[in-house]
Coordinates of C-alpha atoms in Angstrom, one line a residue:
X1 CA 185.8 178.4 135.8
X2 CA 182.3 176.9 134.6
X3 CA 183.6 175.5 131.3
X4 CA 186.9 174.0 133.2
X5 CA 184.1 172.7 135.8
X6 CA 181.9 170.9 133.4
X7 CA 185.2 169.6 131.6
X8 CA 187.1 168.4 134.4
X9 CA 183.5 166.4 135.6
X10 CA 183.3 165.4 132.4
X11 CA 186.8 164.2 132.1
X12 CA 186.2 162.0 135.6
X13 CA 182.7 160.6 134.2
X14 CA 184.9 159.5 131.3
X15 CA 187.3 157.9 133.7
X16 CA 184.5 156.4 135.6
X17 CA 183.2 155.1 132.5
X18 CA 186.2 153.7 131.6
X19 CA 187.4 151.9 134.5
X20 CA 184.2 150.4 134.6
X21 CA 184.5 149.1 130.9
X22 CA 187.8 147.7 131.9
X23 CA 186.5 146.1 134.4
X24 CA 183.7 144.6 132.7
X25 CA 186.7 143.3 130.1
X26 CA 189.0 141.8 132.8
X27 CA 185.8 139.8 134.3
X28 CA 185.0 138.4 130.5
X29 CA 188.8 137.6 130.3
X30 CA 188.8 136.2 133.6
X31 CA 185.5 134.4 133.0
X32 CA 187.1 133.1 129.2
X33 CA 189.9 131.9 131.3
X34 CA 188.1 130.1 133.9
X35 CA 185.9 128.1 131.3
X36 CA 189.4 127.4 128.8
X37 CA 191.0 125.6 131.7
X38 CA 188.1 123.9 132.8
X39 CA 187.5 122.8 129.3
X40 CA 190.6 121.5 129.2
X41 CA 190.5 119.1 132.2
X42 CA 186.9 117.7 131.3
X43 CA 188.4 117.2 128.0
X44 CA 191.4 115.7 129.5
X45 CA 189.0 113.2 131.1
X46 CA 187.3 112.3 128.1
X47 CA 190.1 111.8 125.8
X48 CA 191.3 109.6 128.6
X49 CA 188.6 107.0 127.3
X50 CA 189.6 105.3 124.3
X51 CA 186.8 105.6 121.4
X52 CA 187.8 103.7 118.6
X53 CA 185.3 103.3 116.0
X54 CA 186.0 100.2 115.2
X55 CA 185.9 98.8 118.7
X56 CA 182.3 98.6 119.7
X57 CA 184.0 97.8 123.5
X58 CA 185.0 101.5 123.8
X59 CA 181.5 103.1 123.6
X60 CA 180.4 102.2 126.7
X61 CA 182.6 104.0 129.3
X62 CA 182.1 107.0 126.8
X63 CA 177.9 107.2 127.1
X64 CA 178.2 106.6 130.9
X65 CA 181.0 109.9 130.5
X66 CA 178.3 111.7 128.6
X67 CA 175.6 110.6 130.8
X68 CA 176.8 112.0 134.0
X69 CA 178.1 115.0 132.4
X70 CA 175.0 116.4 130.9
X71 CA 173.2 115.5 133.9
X72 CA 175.1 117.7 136.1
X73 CA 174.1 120.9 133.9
X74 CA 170.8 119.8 134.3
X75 CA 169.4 117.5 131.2
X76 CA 167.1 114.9 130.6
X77 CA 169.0 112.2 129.3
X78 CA 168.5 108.5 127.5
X79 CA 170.0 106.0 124.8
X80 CA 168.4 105.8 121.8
X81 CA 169.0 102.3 120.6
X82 CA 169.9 101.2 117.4
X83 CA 170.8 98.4 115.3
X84 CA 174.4 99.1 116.5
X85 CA 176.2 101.5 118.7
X86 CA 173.2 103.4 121.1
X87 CA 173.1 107.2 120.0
X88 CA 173.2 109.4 123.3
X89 CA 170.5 112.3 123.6
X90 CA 169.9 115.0 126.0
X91 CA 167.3 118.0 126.8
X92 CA 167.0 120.6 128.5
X93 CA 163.5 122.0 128.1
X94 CA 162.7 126.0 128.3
X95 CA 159.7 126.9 130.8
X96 CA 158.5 128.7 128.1
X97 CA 156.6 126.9 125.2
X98 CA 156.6 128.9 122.4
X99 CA 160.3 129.2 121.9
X100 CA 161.8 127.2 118.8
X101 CA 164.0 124.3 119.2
X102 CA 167.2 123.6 118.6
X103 CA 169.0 120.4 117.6
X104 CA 172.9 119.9 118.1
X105 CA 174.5 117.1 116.6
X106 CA 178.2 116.2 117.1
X107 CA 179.9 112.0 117.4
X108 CA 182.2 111.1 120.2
X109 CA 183.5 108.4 118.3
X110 CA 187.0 108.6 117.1
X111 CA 189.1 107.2 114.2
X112 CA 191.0 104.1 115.0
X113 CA 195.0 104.9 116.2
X114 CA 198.6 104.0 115.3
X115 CA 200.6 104.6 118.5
X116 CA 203.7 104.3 116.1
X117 CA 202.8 107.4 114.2
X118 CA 202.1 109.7 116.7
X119 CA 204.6 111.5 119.0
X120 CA 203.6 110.8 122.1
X121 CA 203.6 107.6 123.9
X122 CA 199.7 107.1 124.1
X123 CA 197.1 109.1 121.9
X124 CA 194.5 108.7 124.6
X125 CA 196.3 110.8 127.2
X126 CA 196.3 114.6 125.8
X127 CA 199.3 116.6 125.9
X128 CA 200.1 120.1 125.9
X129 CA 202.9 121.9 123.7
X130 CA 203.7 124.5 122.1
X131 CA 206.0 125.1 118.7
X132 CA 209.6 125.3 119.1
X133 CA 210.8 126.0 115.6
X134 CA 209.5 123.3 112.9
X135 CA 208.7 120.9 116.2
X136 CA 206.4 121.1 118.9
X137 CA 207.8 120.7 122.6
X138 CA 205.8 119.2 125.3
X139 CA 204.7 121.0 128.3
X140 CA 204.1 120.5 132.2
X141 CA 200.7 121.2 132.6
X142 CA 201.7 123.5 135.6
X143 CA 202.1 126.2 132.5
X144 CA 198.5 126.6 132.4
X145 CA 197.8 128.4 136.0
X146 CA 200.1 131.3 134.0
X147 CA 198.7 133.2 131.3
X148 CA 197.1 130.7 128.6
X149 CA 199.1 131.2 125.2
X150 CA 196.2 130.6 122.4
X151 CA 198.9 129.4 119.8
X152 CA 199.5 125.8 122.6
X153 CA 197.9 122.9 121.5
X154 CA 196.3 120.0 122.9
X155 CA 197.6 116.7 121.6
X156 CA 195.3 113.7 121.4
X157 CA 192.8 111.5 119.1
X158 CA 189.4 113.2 118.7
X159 CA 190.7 116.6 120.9
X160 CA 189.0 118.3 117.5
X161 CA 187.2 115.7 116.1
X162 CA 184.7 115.5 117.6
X163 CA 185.0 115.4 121.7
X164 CA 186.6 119.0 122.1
X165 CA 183.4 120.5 120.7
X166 CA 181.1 118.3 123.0
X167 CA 183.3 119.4 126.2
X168 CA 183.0 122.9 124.7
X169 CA 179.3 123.0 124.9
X170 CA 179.1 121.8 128.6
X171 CA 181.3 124.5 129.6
X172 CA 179.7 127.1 128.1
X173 CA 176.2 126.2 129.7
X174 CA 178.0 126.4 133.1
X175 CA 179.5 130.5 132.0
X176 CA 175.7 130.3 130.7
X177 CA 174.1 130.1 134.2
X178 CA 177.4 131.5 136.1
X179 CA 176.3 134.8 134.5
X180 CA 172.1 134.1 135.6
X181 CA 171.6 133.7 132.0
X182 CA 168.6 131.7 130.4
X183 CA 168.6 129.5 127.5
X184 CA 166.0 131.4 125.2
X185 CA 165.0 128.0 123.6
X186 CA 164.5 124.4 124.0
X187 CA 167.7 122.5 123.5
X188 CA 168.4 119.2 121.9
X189 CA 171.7 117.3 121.5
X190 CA 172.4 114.0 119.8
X191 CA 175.8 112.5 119.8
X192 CA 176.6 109.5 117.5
X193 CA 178.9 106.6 118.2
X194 CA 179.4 105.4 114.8
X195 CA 179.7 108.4 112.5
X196 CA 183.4 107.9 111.4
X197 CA 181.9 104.8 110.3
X198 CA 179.1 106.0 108.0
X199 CA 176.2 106.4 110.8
X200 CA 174.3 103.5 109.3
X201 CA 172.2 102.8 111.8
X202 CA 171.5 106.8 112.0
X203 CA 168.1 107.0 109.2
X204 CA 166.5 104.0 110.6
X205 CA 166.7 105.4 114.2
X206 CA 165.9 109.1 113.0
X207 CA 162.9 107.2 111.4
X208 CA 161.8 105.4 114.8
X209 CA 162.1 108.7 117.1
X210 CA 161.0 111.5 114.9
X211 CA 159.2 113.0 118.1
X212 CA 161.7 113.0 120.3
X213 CA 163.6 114.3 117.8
X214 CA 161.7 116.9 116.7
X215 CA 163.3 120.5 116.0
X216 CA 163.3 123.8 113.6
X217 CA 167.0 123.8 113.3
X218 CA 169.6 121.4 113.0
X219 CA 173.3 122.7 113.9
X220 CA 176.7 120.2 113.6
X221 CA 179.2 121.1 115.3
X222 CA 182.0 119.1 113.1
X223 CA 185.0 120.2 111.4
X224 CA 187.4 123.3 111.0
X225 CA 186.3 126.5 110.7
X226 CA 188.0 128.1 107.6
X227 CA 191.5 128.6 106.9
X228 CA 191.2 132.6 107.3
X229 CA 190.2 131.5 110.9
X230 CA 187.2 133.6 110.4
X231 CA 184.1 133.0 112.3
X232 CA 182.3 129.8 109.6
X233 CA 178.9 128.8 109.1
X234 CA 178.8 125.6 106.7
X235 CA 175.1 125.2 104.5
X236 CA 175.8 121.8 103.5
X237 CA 178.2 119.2 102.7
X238 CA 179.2 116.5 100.1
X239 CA 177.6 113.2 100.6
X240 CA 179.8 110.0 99.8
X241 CA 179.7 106.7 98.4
X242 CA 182.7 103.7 97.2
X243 CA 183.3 101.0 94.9
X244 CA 185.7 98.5 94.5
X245 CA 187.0 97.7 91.0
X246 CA 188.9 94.2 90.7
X247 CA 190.8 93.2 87.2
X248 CA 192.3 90.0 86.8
X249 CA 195.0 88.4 85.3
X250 CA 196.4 84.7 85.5
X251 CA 194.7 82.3 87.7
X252 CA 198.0 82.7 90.2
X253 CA 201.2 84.9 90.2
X254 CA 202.9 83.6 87.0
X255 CA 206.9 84.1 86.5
X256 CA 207.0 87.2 84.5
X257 CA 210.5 86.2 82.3
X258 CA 208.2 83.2 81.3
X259 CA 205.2 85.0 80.9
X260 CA 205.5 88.5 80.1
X261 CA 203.7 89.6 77.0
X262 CA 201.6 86.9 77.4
X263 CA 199.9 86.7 80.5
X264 CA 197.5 89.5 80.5
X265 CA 198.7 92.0 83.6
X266 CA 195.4 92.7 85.2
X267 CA 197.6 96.1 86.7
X268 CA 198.1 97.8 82.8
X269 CA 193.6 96.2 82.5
X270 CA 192.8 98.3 85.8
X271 CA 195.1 101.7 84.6
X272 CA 193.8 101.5 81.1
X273 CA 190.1 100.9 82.5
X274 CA 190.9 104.3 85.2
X275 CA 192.4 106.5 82.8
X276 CA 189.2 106.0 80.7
X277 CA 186.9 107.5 83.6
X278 CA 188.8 110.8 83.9
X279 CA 190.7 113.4 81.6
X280 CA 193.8 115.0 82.1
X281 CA 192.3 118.3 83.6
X282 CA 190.5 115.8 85.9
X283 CA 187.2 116.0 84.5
X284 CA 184.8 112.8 84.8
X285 CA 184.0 111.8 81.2
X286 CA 181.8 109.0 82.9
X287 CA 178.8 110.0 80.5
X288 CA 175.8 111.6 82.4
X289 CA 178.2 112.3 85.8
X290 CA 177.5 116.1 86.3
X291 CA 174.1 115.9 84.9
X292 CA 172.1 118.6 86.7
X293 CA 174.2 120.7 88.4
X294 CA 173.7 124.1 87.3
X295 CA 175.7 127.4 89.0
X296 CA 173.4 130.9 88.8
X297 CA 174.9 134.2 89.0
X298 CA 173.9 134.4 92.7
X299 CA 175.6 131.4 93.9
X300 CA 178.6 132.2 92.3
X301 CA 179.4 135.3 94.2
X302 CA 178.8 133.6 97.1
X303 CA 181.5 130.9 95.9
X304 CA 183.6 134.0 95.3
X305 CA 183.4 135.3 98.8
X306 CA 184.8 132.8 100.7
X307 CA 188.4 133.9 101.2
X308 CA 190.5 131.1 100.2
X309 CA 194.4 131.9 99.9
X310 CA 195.0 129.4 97.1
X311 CA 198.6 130.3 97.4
X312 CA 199.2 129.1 100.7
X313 CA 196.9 126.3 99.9
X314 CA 199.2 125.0 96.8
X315 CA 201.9 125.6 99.1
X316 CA 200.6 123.3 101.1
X317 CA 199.6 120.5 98.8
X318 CA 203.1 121.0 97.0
X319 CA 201.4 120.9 93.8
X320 CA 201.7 123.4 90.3
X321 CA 198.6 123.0 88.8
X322 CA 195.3 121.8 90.3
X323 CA 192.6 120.0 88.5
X324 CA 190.3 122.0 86.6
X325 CA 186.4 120.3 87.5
X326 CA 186.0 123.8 88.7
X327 CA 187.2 127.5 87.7
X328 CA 188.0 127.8 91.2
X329 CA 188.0 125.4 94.4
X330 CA 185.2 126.7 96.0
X331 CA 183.3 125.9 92.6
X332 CA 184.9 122.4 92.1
X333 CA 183.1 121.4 95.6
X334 CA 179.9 121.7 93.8
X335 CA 180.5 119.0 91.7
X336 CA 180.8 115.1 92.2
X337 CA 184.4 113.7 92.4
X338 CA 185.9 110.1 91.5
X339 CA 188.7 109.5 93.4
X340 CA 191.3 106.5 93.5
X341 CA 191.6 106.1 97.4
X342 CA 194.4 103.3 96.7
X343 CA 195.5 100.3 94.3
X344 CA 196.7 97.2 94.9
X345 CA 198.8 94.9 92.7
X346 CA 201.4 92.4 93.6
X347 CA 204.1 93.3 96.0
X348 CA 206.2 96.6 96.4
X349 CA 209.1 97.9 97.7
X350 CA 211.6 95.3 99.3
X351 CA 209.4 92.6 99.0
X352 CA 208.5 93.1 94.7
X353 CA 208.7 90.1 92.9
X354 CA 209.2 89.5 89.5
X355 CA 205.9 88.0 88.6
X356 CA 202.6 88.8 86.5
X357 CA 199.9 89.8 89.4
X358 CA 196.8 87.5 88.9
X359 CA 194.5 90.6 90.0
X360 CA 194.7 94.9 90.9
X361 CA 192.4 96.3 92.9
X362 CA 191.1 99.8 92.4
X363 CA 189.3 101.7 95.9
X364 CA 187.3 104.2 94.7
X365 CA 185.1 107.2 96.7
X366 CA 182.5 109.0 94.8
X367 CA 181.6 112.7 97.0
X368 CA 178.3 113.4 96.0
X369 CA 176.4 116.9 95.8
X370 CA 172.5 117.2 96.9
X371 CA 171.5 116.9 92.6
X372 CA 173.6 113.6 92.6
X373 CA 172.0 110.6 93.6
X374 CA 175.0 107.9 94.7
X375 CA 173.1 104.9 93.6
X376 CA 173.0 106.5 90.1
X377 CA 176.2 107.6 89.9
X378 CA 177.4 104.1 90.8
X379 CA 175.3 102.9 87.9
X380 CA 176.7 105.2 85.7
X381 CA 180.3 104.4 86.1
X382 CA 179.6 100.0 86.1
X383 CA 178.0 101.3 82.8
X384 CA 181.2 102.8 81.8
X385 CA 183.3 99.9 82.7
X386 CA 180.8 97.6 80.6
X387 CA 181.2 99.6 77.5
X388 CA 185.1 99.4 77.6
X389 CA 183.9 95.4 77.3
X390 CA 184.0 94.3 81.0
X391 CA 182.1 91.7 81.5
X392 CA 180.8 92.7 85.5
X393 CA 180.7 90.5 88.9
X394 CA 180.0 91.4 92.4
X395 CA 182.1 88.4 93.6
X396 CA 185.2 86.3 92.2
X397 CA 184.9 84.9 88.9
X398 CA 184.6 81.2 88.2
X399 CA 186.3 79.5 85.7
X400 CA 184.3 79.1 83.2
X401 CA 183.9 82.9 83.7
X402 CA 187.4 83.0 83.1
X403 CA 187.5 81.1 80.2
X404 CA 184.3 82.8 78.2
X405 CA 184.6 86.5 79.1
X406 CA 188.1 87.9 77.9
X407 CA 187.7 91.2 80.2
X408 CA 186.2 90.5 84.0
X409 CA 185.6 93.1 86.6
X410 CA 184.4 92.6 89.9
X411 CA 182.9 95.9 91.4
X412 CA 182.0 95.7 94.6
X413 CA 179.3 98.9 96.2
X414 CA 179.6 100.4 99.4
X415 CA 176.6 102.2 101.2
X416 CA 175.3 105.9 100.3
X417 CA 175.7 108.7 102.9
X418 CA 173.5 111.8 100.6
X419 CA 174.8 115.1 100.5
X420 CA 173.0 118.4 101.9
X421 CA 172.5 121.8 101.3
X422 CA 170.3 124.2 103.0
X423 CA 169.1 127.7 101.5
X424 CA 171.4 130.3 102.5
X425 CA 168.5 132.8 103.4
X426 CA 167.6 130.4 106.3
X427 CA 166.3 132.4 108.7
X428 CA 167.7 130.7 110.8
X429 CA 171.4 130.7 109.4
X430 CA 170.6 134.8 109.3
X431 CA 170.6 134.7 113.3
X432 CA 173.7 132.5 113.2
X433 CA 175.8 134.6 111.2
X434 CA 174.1 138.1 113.2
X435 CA 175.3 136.2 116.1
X436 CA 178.6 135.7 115.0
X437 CA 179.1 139.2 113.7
X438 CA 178.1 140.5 117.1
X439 CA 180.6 138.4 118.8
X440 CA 183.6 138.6 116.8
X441 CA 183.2 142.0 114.9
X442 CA 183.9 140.2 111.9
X443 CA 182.7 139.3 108.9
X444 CA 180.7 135.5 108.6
X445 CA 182.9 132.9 105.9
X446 CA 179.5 131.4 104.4
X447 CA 180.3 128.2 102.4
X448 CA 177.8 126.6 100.6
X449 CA 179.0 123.4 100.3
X450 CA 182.3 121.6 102.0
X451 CA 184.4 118.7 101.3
X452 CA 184.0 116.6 103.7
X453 CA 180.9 114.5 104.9
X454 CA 178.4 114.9 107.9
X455 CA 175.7 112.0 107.9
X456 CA 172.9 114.9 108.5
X457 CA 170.8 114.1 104.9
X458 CA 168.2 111.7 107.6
X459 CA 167.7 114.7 109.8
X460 CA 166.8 116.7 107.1
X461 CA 164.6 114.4 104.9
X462 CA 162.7 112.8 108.2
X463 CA 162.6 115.7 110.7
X464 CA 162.0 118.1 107.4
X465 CA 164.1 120.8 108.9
X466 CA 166.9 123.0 107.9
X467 CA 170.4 122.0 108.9
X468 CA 173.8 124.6 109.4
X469 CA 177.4 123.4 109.9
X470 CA 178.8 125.8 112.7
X471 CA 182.3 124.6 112.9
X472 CA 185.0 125.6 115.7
X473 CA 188.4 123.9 115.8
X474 CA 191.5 125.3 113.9
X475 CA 192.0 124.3 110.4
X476 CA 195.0 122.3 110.9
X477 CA 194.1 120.0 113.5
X478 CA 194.8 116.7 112.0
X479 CA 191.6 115.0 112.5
X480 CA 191.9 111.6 111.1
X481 CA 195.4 111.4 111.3
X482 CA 198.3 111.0 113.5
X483 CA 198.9 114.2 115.8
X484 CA 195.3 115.2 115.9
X485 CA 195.2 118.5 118.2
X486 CA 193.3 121.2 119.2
X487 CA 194.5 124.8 119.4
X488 CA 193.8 126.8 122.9
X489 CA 192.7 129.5 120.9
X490 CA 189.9 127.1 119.5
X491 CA 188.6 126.2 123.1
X492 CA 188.6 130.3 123.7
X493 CA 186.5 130.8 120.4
X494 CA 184.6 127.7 120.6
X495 CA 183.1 128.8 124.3
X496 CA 181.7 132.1 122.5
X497 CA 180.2 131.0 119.7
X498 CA 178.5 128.3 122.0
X499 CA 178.2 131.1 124.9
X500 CA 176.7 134.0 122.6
X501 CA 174.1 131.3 120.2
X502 CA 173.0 130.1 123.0
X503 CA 172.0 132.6 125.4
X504 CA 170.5 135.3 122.4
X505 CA 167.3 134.7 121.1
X506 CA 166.2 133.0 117.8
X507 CA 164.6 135.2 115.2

């Protein structure tokens, strides 16, 4: 009797315990719910106001959106002007003072549309669907007050890159103080208007409000997390630069049954001069390129770790055999790239004509790693072209140019946005990843260095503080290009990572 006593009492304890740990999980779900659909809408809003980076017009309805936003969750707020577009900055300042402070950077500026590309009738007014096949149906919007499929996506230009994350943040101060939690720091956000156009007013006004500015971290909320969709943290990114390369030919178009094999065809001048810059593995044989990039043991594992299916990702390029500037792709990020970004020559397609081009036009981007200095490497590769016997302009050449030099290039230099990399055993980055561990039971993807390019390097070099990449949309978002989306999933995982980071303490 005593031993079925204790049992059965410990059997309805167990119960107890249960239905109240059920309990507690329905509430989060309920809670997660609440703030996905309410991210939504707010986002809905935002998207709603056309951000076009090359439209200087659009920015204002956007900071009077961000204004009245962060005010209702209670920050400080003011414009930080600049020699362009004004960058948007908010506080909210702990009651404590001795609590460390945190910097968020993200841009609500967007990359310029092409209606005709998309489909959907307007890239400014989100839509939900959901995939049907190989296509993706549209939704009534009605779907949402059922049960929230994670795998639905929001359709619109910057839904990922970069207003989702913004919208994310907001909501996830309101689950913040829903739950009577406290943020246990002092929070800073800047949001840039003119990143997906370089930032270049960005150092100057870093520069001019380094107290205000002020912070021991620096987190960027930008980008996909990693392919795996594990939880990411980002230590730096590659910084970029471009040139122009401009070979000529005739003074005009010239009949090319007259004057083929005679006319020099500046198209076979620019090939010959490109194929002389890069091997067939895809190496840079620009001399002194990869000077002082050196890989230790250490940093290799961690290049290692990261999880990359390469098999899905040739599947996905379509291509057999990829370049070989590393062993392995994490390891070819390490490096600086040249890259031919497009060429122009003459006419194409149904409009070709059969003429000798009087000039071809070479775009190139140079991705730069924190021991490569883009002014230098721009150097370097104008001293390449002059020892294949270029004689070098920065604008078009004159005749008597023309008629003295017998090989011309004009190169034309774009500005330098540096790379960054910040230790992995930031203490900082430690509670990030602990954080994210905690949250998602799952091991952290750590990459040392990504693709793409964040304009952080004035942060770090001004403010002389670390700076993390803590991504949060879904790897296949589209950012940049037509169909950009955001997965509901995302908002789901977004609003914990912003929930959990910033309602636990800092080391």
């Amino acid at each position: 009797f005593i031993i079925k006593y204790f049992t059965m009492k410990r059997f309805n304890t167990l119960i107890i315990c249960l239905l109240f740990y059920v309990s507690a999980i329905a509430q989060d779900a309920t809670a997660i719910n609440k703030g996905v659909r309410s991210t939504i809408e707010e986002l809905k809003d935002f998207i709603a106001l056309p951000n076009d980076a090359l439209n200087p017009d659009d920015m204002d309805q956007n900071l009077d959106w961000l204004n009245n936003k962060f005010k209702e969750r209670g920050f400080k707020t003011q414009l930080i002007s600049t020699s362009g577009i004004p960058l948007f900055f908010a506080q909210l300042t702990s009651k404590k003072n001795d609590v460390p402070t945190l910097l968020i950077y993200m841009h609500f500026d967007g990359q310029s549309v092409d209606p005709s590309k998309w489909n959907q009738k307007d890239p400014y007014k989100v839509v939900l669907k959901e995939k049907n096949g190989n296509q993706w149906k549209e939704l009534d919007w009605n779907m949402l007050s059922k049960d929230i499929n994670p795998e639905w996506r929001l359709y619109g230009r910057s839904t990922s890159d970069d207003k989702g994350p913004i919208v994310m943040l907001l909501n996830a101060i309101d689950m913040i103080k829903a739950d009577g939690k406290k943020i246990p720091f002092h929070l800073k956000v800047i949001l840039d208007g003119e990143e997906e156009k370089s930032s270049k007013p960005l150092p100057q006004a870093v520069k001019d409000n380094r107290e205000l500015l002020e912070a021991d971290i620096l987190m960027i909320n930008d980008g996909p997390v990693h392919p795996s969709n594990k939880p990411t943290l980002v230590y730096g990114c590659r910084g970029i630069t471009s040139m122009s390369v401009t070979t000529f030919g005739p003074l005009s178009p010239q009949h090319s049954g007259h004057f083929g094999n005679y006319a020099p065809n500046p198209g076979f001048r620019l090939f010959h001069l490109l194929g002389s810059m890069k091997d067939e593995n895809g190496k840079v044989l620009v001399n002194g390129y990869y000077d002082g990039i050196e890989l230790d043991e250490m940093t290799q594992e961690v290049l290692r770790s990261v999880p990359d299916d390469i098999a899905s990702l040739h599947d996905r390029l379509a291509i057999h055999t990829p370049e070989t500037v590393g062993a392995f792709y994490q390891e070819s990020l390490q490096y600086p790239s040249l890259n031919i970004r497009g060429i122009e020559s003459g006419w194409v397609g149904e409009k070709a004509r059969t003429i000798v081009p009087e000039k071809a036009t070479a775009e190139i981007d140079l991705r730069l790693v924190v021991e490569t200095d883009g002014d230098r490497l721009k150097s370097l590769v104008k001293d390449h072209i002059q020892s294949k016997g270029y004689f070098i302009v920065d604008r078009l050449p004159s005749i008597e140019e023309r008629m003295t030099y017998p090989l011309i290039a004009m190169v034309k230099e774009g500005s330098v946005t540096d790379a960054f990399r910040t230790d992995l055993n930031n203490s900082y980055g430690q509670w990030m990843e602990k954080v994210l561990q905690k949250t998602f039971n799952e091991k952290v993807v750590k990459i040392r260095t990504m693709g793409g390019t964040v304009p952080i390097a004035p942060f770090i070099n001004t403010l002389n503080i670390p700076a993390i990449i803590l991504p949060v949309v879904n790897p296949d978002n589209n950012q940049h290009s037509p169909n950009e989306n955001l997965r509901l999933g995302q908002i789901n995982y977004g609003l914990q990572v912003f929930y959990s980071l910033l309602s636990t303490k800092m080391n």
